[in-house]
Coordinates of C-alpha atoms in Angstrom, one line a residue:
M1 CA -12.3 82.5 30.6
H2 CA -10.2 79.6 31.8
R3 CA -6.6 79.3 33.0
P4 CA -5.1 76.1 34.3
L5 CA -4.4 75.4 38.0
L6 CA -4.1 71.7 37.8
N7 CA -4.5 69.3 34.9
T8 CA -8.2 69.0 35.8
L9 CA -9.0 72.3 37.5
F10 CA -9.7 75.5 35.4
I11 CA -10.7 79.0 36.4
T12 CA -12.5 81.0 33.8
A13 CA -29.1 64.9 34.0
F14 CA -38.1 50.3 40.5
S15 CA -41.2 49.7 40.3
L16 CA -43.5 52.4 39.0
L17 CA -45.9 52.1 41.9
A18 CA -43.3 51.7 44.7
P19 CA -43.7 53.8 47.8
I20 CA -41.5 56.9 47.9
T21 CA -39.4 55.4 50.7
A22 CA -38.2 52.5 48.5
Y23 CA -35.0 53.4 46.7
A24 CA -32.2 51.2 45.4
L25 CA -30.1 51.4 42.3
V26 CA -29.2 48.1 40.7
T27 CA -25.5 49.2 40.7
P28 CA -25.0 52.3 42.9
L29 CA -22.2 54.5 41.8
E30 CA -19.1 54.8 44.0
A31 CA -16.2 57.2 44.1
E32 CA -12.9 55.8 42.7
P33 CA -9.6 56.1 44.6
I34 CA -8.4 58.8 42.2
H35 CA -11.4 61.0 43.1
K36 CA -10.3 61.2 46.8
Q37 CA -6.9 62.4 45.8
T38 CA -8.3 64.8 43.2
L39 CA -10.7 66.4 45.7
L40 CA -7.8 67.0 48.1
E41 CA -5.8 68.6 45.3
I42 CA -8.7 70.8 44.3
N43 CA -9.1 71.9 47.9
E44 CA -5.4 72.7 48.2
S45 CA -5.2 74.5 44.8
L46 CA -8.1 76.7 45.7
K47 CA -6.7 77.5 49.1
L48 CA -3.3 78.5 47.7
G49 CA -4.1 79.8 44.3
H50 CA -7.5 81.5 44.3
Y51 CA -7.8 85.2 45.0
N52 CA -10.9 84.5 47.1
R53 CA -9.7 83.4 50.5
I54 CA -12.6 81.2 51.6
S55 CA -12.6 79.2 54.8
I56 CA -13.6 75.5 54.5
D57 CA -16.1 75.6 57.3
D58 CA -19.8 75.0 58.1
S59 CA -20.8 78.1 56.3
L60 CA -19.2 76.9 53.0
S61 CA -20.7 73.4 53.6
D62 CA -24.1 75.0 53.8
Q63 CA -23.6 76.7 50.4
I64 CA -22.2 73.6 48.8
F65 CA -25.1 71.5 50.0
D66 CA -27.7 73.9 48.5
Q67 CA -25.7 74.2 45.3
Y68 CA -25.4 70.4 44.8
L69 CA -29.1 69.9 45.2
K70 CA -29.8 72.8 42.9
D71 CA -27.5 71.4 40.2
L72 CA -29.1 67.9 40.5
D73 CA -32.7 68.9 40.7
P74 CA -33.1 72.6 39.7
S75 CA -36.9 72.2 39.0
R76 CA -37.5 70.3 42.2
S77 CA -39.2 67.6 40.2
Y78 CA -37.4 64.4 41.3
F79 CA -36.5 64.6 45.0
Y80 CA -39.2 64.3 47.6
K81 CA -39.2 66.3 50.8
S82 CA -38.4 63.1 52.7
D83 CA -35.2 62.8 50.7
I84 CA -34.2 66.4 51.5
D85 CA -35.1 65.9 55.2
E86 CA -32.8 62.8 55.2
F87 CA -30.0 64.7 53.5
E88 CA -30.1 67.5 56.0
Q89 CA -27.7 65.6 58.2
Y90 CA -25.0 66.3 55.6
R91 CA -25.6 70.1 55.4
Y92 CA -22.8 71.0 57.8
T93 CA -20.5 68.0 57.2
L94 CA -19.5 68.4 53.6
D95 CA -16.6 70.7 54.6
D96 CA -15.1 68.0 56.8
N97 CA -15.6 65.5 54.0
I98 CA -13.8 67.7 51.5
K99 CA -10.8 68.1 53.9
K100 CA -10.6 64.3 54.1
G101 CA -11.4 63.5 50.5
D102 CA -14.5 61.6 51.6
L103 CA -17.2 61.5 48.9
N104 CA -19.6 58.9 50.4
D105 CA -22.3 61.4 51.3
A106 CA -22.1 63.1 47.9
Y107 CA -22.5 59.8 46.1
L108 CA -25.4 58.7 48.3
I109 CA -27.3 61.9 47.4
Y110 CA -26.5 61.4 43.7
N111 CA -27.6 57.7 43.7
R112 CA -30.9 58.7 45.2
F113 CA -31.3 61.3 42.5
Q114 CA -30.5 58.7 39.9
T115 CA -33.2 56.4 41.3
R116 CA -35.8 59.2 41.4
L117 CA -34.9 60.3 37.8
E118 CA -35.3 56.8 36.4
D119 CA -38.5 56.3 38.3
R120 CA -40.0 59.4 36.9
L121 CA -39.0 58.6 33.3
K122 CA -40.3 55.1 33.5
F123 CA -43.6 56.4 35.0
T124 CA -44.0 58.9 32.1
I125 CA -43.1 56.3 29.4
S126 CA -45.6 53.8 30.9
E127 CA -48.4 56.4 30.8
L128 CA -47.7 57.1 27.1
E129 CA -47.4 53.5 26.1
E130 CA -50.5 52.5 28.0
G131 CA -52.5 55.3 26.3
K132 CA -53.6 57.3 29.3
K133 CA -56.3 59.7 28.4
F134 CA -55.8 63.3 29.5
D135 CA -58.5 65.9 30.0
F136 CA -57.4 69.2 28.3
D137 CA -60.6 71.0 29.3
V138 CA -59.6 71.2 32.9
D139 CA -58.7 74.6 34.2
E140 CA -55.1 74.1 35.5
N141 CA -51.7 75.6 35.2
L142 CA -48.1 74.4 35.2
N143 CA -45.4 76.4 37.0
T144 CA -42.3 76.1 34.8
D145 CA -40.0 77.9 37.2
R146 CA -39.9 75.7 40.3
E147 CA -36.6 76.8 41.7
E148 CA -38.2 78.2 44.8
A149 CA -41.1 75.8 44.9
P150 CA -41.6 73.6 48.0
W151 CA -40.3 70.0 47.7
I152 CA -43.0 67.5 46.9
T153 CA -44.2 65.4 49.8
T154 CA -46.3 62.6 48.2
E155 CA -46.2 60.3 45.3
E156 CA -49.7 61.4 44.3
E157 CA -48.4 65.0 44.2
M158 CA -45.4 64.0 42.1
N159 CA -47.5 62.1 39.6
A160 CA -49.9 65.1 39.3
L161 CA -46.9 67.4 38.5
W162 CA -45.5 65.0 35.9
D163 CA -49.0 64.5 34.3
R164 CA -49.2 68.3 33.9
R165 CA -45.7 68.4 32.4
L166 CA -46.7 65.6 30.0
K167 CA -49.9 67.4 29.0
S168 CA -47.9 70.5 28.3
A169 CA -45.5 68.6 26.1
L170 CA -48.4 67.0 24.2
L171 CA -50.0 70.4 23.7
N172 CA -46.8 71.9 22.4
L173 CA -46.5 69.1 19.8
K174 CA -50.1 69.5 18.8
F175 CA -49.5 73.2 18.3
A176 CA -46.6 72.1 16.0
E177 CA -49.3 70.2 13.9
K178 CA -48.5 66.7 15.2
T179 CA -51.4 64.3 15.4
D180 CA -52.1 62.7 18.8
E181 CA -50.3 59.5 17.7
E182 CA -47.3 61.3 16.3
A183 CA -47.0 63.4 19.5
K184 CA -47.1 60.3 21.6
E185 CA -44.4 58.6 19.5
V186 CA -42.2 61.7 19.7
L187 CA -42.5 61.8 23.5
I188 CA -41.9 58.1 24.0
K189 CA -38.7 58.4 22.0
R190 CA -37.7 61.5 23.9
Y191 CA -38.1 60.0 27.3
N192 CA -36.6 56.7 26.3
N193 CA -33.5 58.6 25.1
Q194 CA -33.4 60.5 28.4
L195 CA -33.6 57.2 30.3
K196 CA -30.9 55.7 28.2
R197 CA -28.6 58.6 28.9
S198 CA -29.4 58.4 32.6
L199 CA -28.3 54.8 32.7
Q200 CA -24.9 55.7 31.1
V201 CA -23.9 58.1 33.9
N202 CA -20.6 57.0 35.5
S203 CA -18.6 57.7 38.6
E204 CA -16.6 60.5 36.9
D205 CA -19.8 62.3 36.1
V206 CA -20.9 62.3 39.7
F207 CA -17.5 63.5 40.9
Q208 CA -17.5 66.4 38.4
T209 CA -21.0 67.5 39.5
F210 CA -20.0 67.6 43.2
A211 CA -16.6 69.1 42.6
N212 CA -18.2 71.9 40.6
A213 CA -20.8 72.5 43.4
F214 CA -17.7 73.1 45.5
T215 CA -15.7 75.3 43.1
K216 CA -18.7 77.5 42.2
Q217 CA -18.5 78.9 45.7
Y218 CA -15.3 80.7 44.8
D219 CA -16.6 82.3 41.6
P220 CA -18.8 81.4 38.7
H221 CA -15.9 80.7 36.4
T222 CA -14.0 78.2 38.5
Q223 CA -14.6 74.7 37.3
Y224 CA -13.2 71.2 37.6
F225 CA -12.7 69.5 34.3
S226 CA -12.8 65.7 34.1
P227 CA -9.8 64.2 32.1
R228 CA -12.0 63.9 29.0
R229 CA -13.5 67.4 29.4
S230 CA -10.0 68.7 30.0
E231 CA -8.8 67.0 26.8
N232 CA -11.7 68.6 24.8
F233 CA -11.0 72.0 26.3
K234 CA -7.4 71.8 25.1
I235 CA -8.5 70.7 21.7
N236 CA -10.9 73.6 21.5
M237 CA -8.1 76.0 22.6
S238 CA -5.4 74.7 20.2
L239 CA -7.8 74.1 17.3
S240 CA -6.1 70.8 16.6
L241 CA -6.3 67.2 17.6
E242 CA -4.9 63.8 16.6
G243 CA -7.7 61.7 15.2
I244 CA -9.7 61.2 12.1
G245 CA -11.4 64.6 11.6
A246 CA -15.1 63.8 12.0
V247 CA -17.7 65.6 14.0
L248 CA -20.0 63.0 15.6
K249 CA -23.3 63.0 17.5
S250 CA -25.5 60.5 19.3
E251 CA -28.6 59.5 17.4
N252 CA -30.9 57.1 19.2
E253 CA -28.6 54.0 19.7
F254 CA -26.1 55.0 17.1
T255 CA -23.1 57.3 16.8
Q256 CA -23.7 59.3 13.6
I257 CA -21.3 61.4 11.5
V258 CA -22.4 65.0 11.4
R259 CA -19.7 66.3 9.1
L260 CA -16.1 65.6 8.0
V261 CA -13.2 68.1 8.5
P262 CA -12.1 69.0 5.0
A263 CA -8.8 67.3 4.0
G264 CA -8.8 65.4 7.3
P265 CA -8.0 61.6 7.4
A266 CA -11.7 60.5 7.4
D267 CA -12.4 62.9 4.5
K268 CA -9.5 61.6 2.5
T269 CA -10.7 58.0 2.5
G270 CA -13.6 59.0 0.2
Q271 CA -15.7 56.3 1.9
L272 CA -17.5 58.3 4.6
K273 CA -20.2 60.9 4.5
A274 CA -22.5 62.8 6.8
T275 CA -25.3 60.7 8.4
D276 CA -23.3 57.4 8.2
K277 CA -23.5 55.4 11.4
I278 CA -20.5 54.0 13.3
I279 CA -21.5 50.7 14.7
G280 CA -18.1 49.3 15.6
V281 CA -14.5 50.4 16.3
G282 CA -11.3 48.4 16.0
Q283 CA -7.7 49.3 16.8
G284 CA -4.8 48.7 14.5
E285 CA -4.7 46.6 11.3
D286 CA -6.4 43.6 12.8
G287 CA -7.7 44.5 16.3
E288 CA -11.1 43.1 17.2
I289 CA -14.0 45.3 16.1
E290 CA -15.9 46.4 19.3
D291 CA -19.6 46.9 19.0
V292 CA -20.5 50.5 20.1
I293 CA -24.2 50.5 19.5
G294 CA -25.9 52.1 22.6
W295 CA -22.6 53.5 23.9
R296 CA -22.1 57.0 25.3
L297 CA -20.8 59.4 22.6
D298 CA -17.7 60.4 24.6
D299 CA -16.8 56.7 25.0
V300 CA -17.0 56.1 21.3
V301 CA -15.0 59.3 20.6
Q302 CA -12.3 58.1 23.1
L303 CA -12.0 54.8 21.1
I304 CA -11.7 56.7 17.8
R305 CA -9.1 59.3 18.9
G306 CA -5.5 58.3 19.1
P307 CA -1.9 59.2 18.3
K308 CA -0.8 60.3 14.9
D309 CA 0.2 57.6 12.4
T310 CA -1.8 54.8 14.2
T311 CA -4.7 53.0 12.6
V312 CA -8.3 52.8 13.6
R313 CA -11.0 50.7 11.8
L314 CA -14.6 51.8 11.7
E315 CA -17.6 49.5 11.0
I316 CA -19.9 51.7 9.0
K317 CA -23.6 51.4 8.2
S318 CA -24.5 53.7 5.3
S319 CA -27.6 55.8 5.9
D320 CA -28.8 55.7 2.3
Q321 CA -28.1 51.9 1.8
E322 CA -29.6 50.4 5.0
E323 CA -30.3 47.1 3.2
R324 CA -26.7 46.6 2.4
P325 CA -24.2 44.9 4.9
S326 CA -21.9 47.2 6.9
K327 CA -18.4 47.9 5.7
I328 CA -15.0 48.4 7.4
V329 CA -13.2 51.7 6.7
K330 CA -9.5 51.8 7.7
I331 CA -8.2 55.3 8.7
V332 CA -4.7 56.3 9.7
R333 CA -5.0 59.0 12.4
N334 CA -3.2 62.3 11.8
K335 CA -3.0 65.9 13.1
V336 CA -6.3 67.6 12.3
K337 CA -6.5 71.3 12.0
L338 CA -9.8 72.9 12.9
E339 CA -9.2 75.9 10.7
E340 CA -12.9 76.8 10.4
Q341 CA -12.8 77.9 14.1
S342 CA -9.7 80.1 13.7
A343 CA -9.8 83.9 12.9
Q344 CA -10.8 84.7 9.4
K345 CA -10.8 87.8 7.3
E346 CA -12.8 89.3 4.4
I347 CA -13.0 92.6 2.6
I348 CA -16.3 94.3 2.1
E349 CA -16.9 97.4 -0.1
I350 CA -19.1 100.2 1.1
K351 CA -20.2 103.0 -1.3
Q352 CA -19.9 106.4 0.3
G353 CA -20.9 109.1 -2.1
D354 CA -18.5 108.9 -5.1
R355 CA -16.1 106.8 -3.1
V356 CA -15.9 103.1 -2.5
L357 CA -14.4 102.2 0.9
K358 CA -12.6 98.9 1.4
V359 CA -13.3 97.7 5.0
G360 CA -11.5 94.6 6.3
V361 CA -13.5 92.5 8.7
I362 CA -11.7 90.0 11.0
D363 CA -14.0 87.4 12.6
I364 CA -12.7 85.9 15.9
P365 CA -15.0 83.1 17.0
T366 CA -12.9 82.3 20.2
F367 CA -9.7 83.2 22.0
Y368 CA -7.7 80.1 21.3
I369 CA -4.1 79.0 22.0
D370 CA -2.1 75.8 21.9
F371 CA -1.1 75.7 25.6
Q372 CA 1.1 72.7 25.1
G373 CA 2.9 74.1 22.1
R374 CA 3.6 77.3 24.0
Q375 CA 4.9 75.4 27.0
E376 CA 7.2 73.3 24.7
G377 CA 8.6 76.5 23.1
K378 CA 7.4 75.7 19.6
K379 CA 7.9 78.7 17.3
D380 CA 4.7 78.2 15.3
F381 CA 2.2 77.3 18.1
K382 CA -1.3 78.2 17.3
S383 CA -2.7 81.4 18.8
T384 CA -5.4 84.0 18.2
T385 CA -2.9 86.9 18.5
R386 CA -0.5 85.4 15.9
D387 CA -3.3 84.7 13.4
V388 CA -4.9 88.2 13.9
E389 CA -1.6 90.0 13.5
R390 CA -1.0 88.1 10.2
L391 CA -4.5 89.0 9.0
V392 CA -4.0 92.7 9.9
N393 CA -0.8 92.8 8.0
E394 CA -2.5 91.2 5.0
L395 CA -5.3 93.7 5.1
K396 CA -2.8 96.6 5.3
E397 CA -1.1 95.2 2.1
E398 CA -4.5 95.2 0.4
K399 CA -4.8 98.9 1.4
V400 CA -8.1 98.7 3.3
D401 CA -9.5 102.0 4.6
G402 CA -10.3 100.5 8.0
I403 CA -10.6 97.3 10.0
I404 CA -13.5 95.9 12.0
V405 CA -12.9 93.2 14.6
D406 CA -16.1 91.0 14.9
L407 CA -16.5 89.5 18.3
R408 CA -20.3 89.0 18.1
N409 CA -20.2 85.2 18.3
N410 CA -17.1 84.9 20.5
G411 CA -17.9 83.0 23.7
G412 CA -14.5 83.6 25.4
G413 CA -11.5 81.3 25.8
S414 CA -8.0 82.1 26.9
L415 CA -7.7 85.2 29.0
D416 CA -4.0 85.6 28.1
E417 CA -4.9 85.6 24.4
A418 CA -7.7 88.2 24.9
L419 CA -5.1 90.5 26.6
S420 CA -2.3 89.9 24.1
L421 CA -4.8 90.5 21.2
T422 CA -5.7 93.8 22.7
D423 CA -2.0 94.8 22.6
L424 CA -2.2 94.7 18.7
F425 CA -4.6 97.7 18.8
I426 CA -4.0 99.6 22.1
D427 CA -0.5 100.7 23.2
R428 CA -1.1 101.0 26.9
G429 CA -3.9 101.2 29.5
P430 CA -6.0 98.9 31.6
V431 CA -8.1 96.1 30.0
V432 CA -11.2 94.8 31.7

């Protein structure tokens, strides 16, 4: 469950043979000025607005330190013990840093993790590409739950761990009836994709990771949302957005269309279909088409979304006509309703002796609400309670013998909506 406190605070991933002491990112990530202010605001909001009255002291710093390392490296497969020993100097200073909005130590730890991650992925890819031979007759085991394992001390020990992980992955693919060559190609592709994603991490990603290591100490459902994640949360809650109405995914270097929202702007063009690849995005009638091959998915989505009645142009490579040149598809953005995620009803008939009972089933996949519409006082703002009340009345008119509310696939959502929805069925009493 999530309820807003701030705009971005809600409750509710070198050289291959370099020695382990050599570490340097080509471009180390740094905190942006806005992050200092945001950290101070998160601290103030938690202090004033959270029911848990937690002191920002060395005890909390100790917990944040352990949580941050756990969030970065839960399997203890990247950091060396020498890294952890060096970081120990920050164990009891993170509380002071939070009070000052100082993120230097948090970013230093993250940059080291990023270096170790890239080093491991490059090491694994090189072993696969160079055709290293593995002995599968050796009696050995792989501990897949390393949360409490000791930190690795030497590069030889780290290489041995990753060799066992690689052997395990190869065996799993062989059990899936892949040939040795096919298994190797799958893993090279997999680790290259992981490496590509690691290189696309930005400063906001680091801040979000550290901020949530902090907020988790208050309760498991207190989270900081980055501006983009906050926007996605609001879209999921309101079941509407201003854009083109296409579900996208990252596929290798490309942004690929998964499906089109029925009757949405993209669907209405008649020129797009699932599996088409978006290779460029341009704004307006004549804005320059920007090449987006290799971009992060959320960066591409940000370019495509925009205010209602504005134009976006997509350069499309058709999946079933690869030999043909790309085409430009012009789309006017509009309000897109994600109706397939709203409450739905159906009537099922159950034979009981000589009688046939009509049972209404209301499926509620999430507790959604248009927060902005409610704040603006719109009479028809989207909400779970409104939709379910309408569906109940429709089922009554169809003279059903009973109603089942199906919450099996409901992952949560707005706490207010869960409570107000209960009011439709229960007059009074506590709700937990």
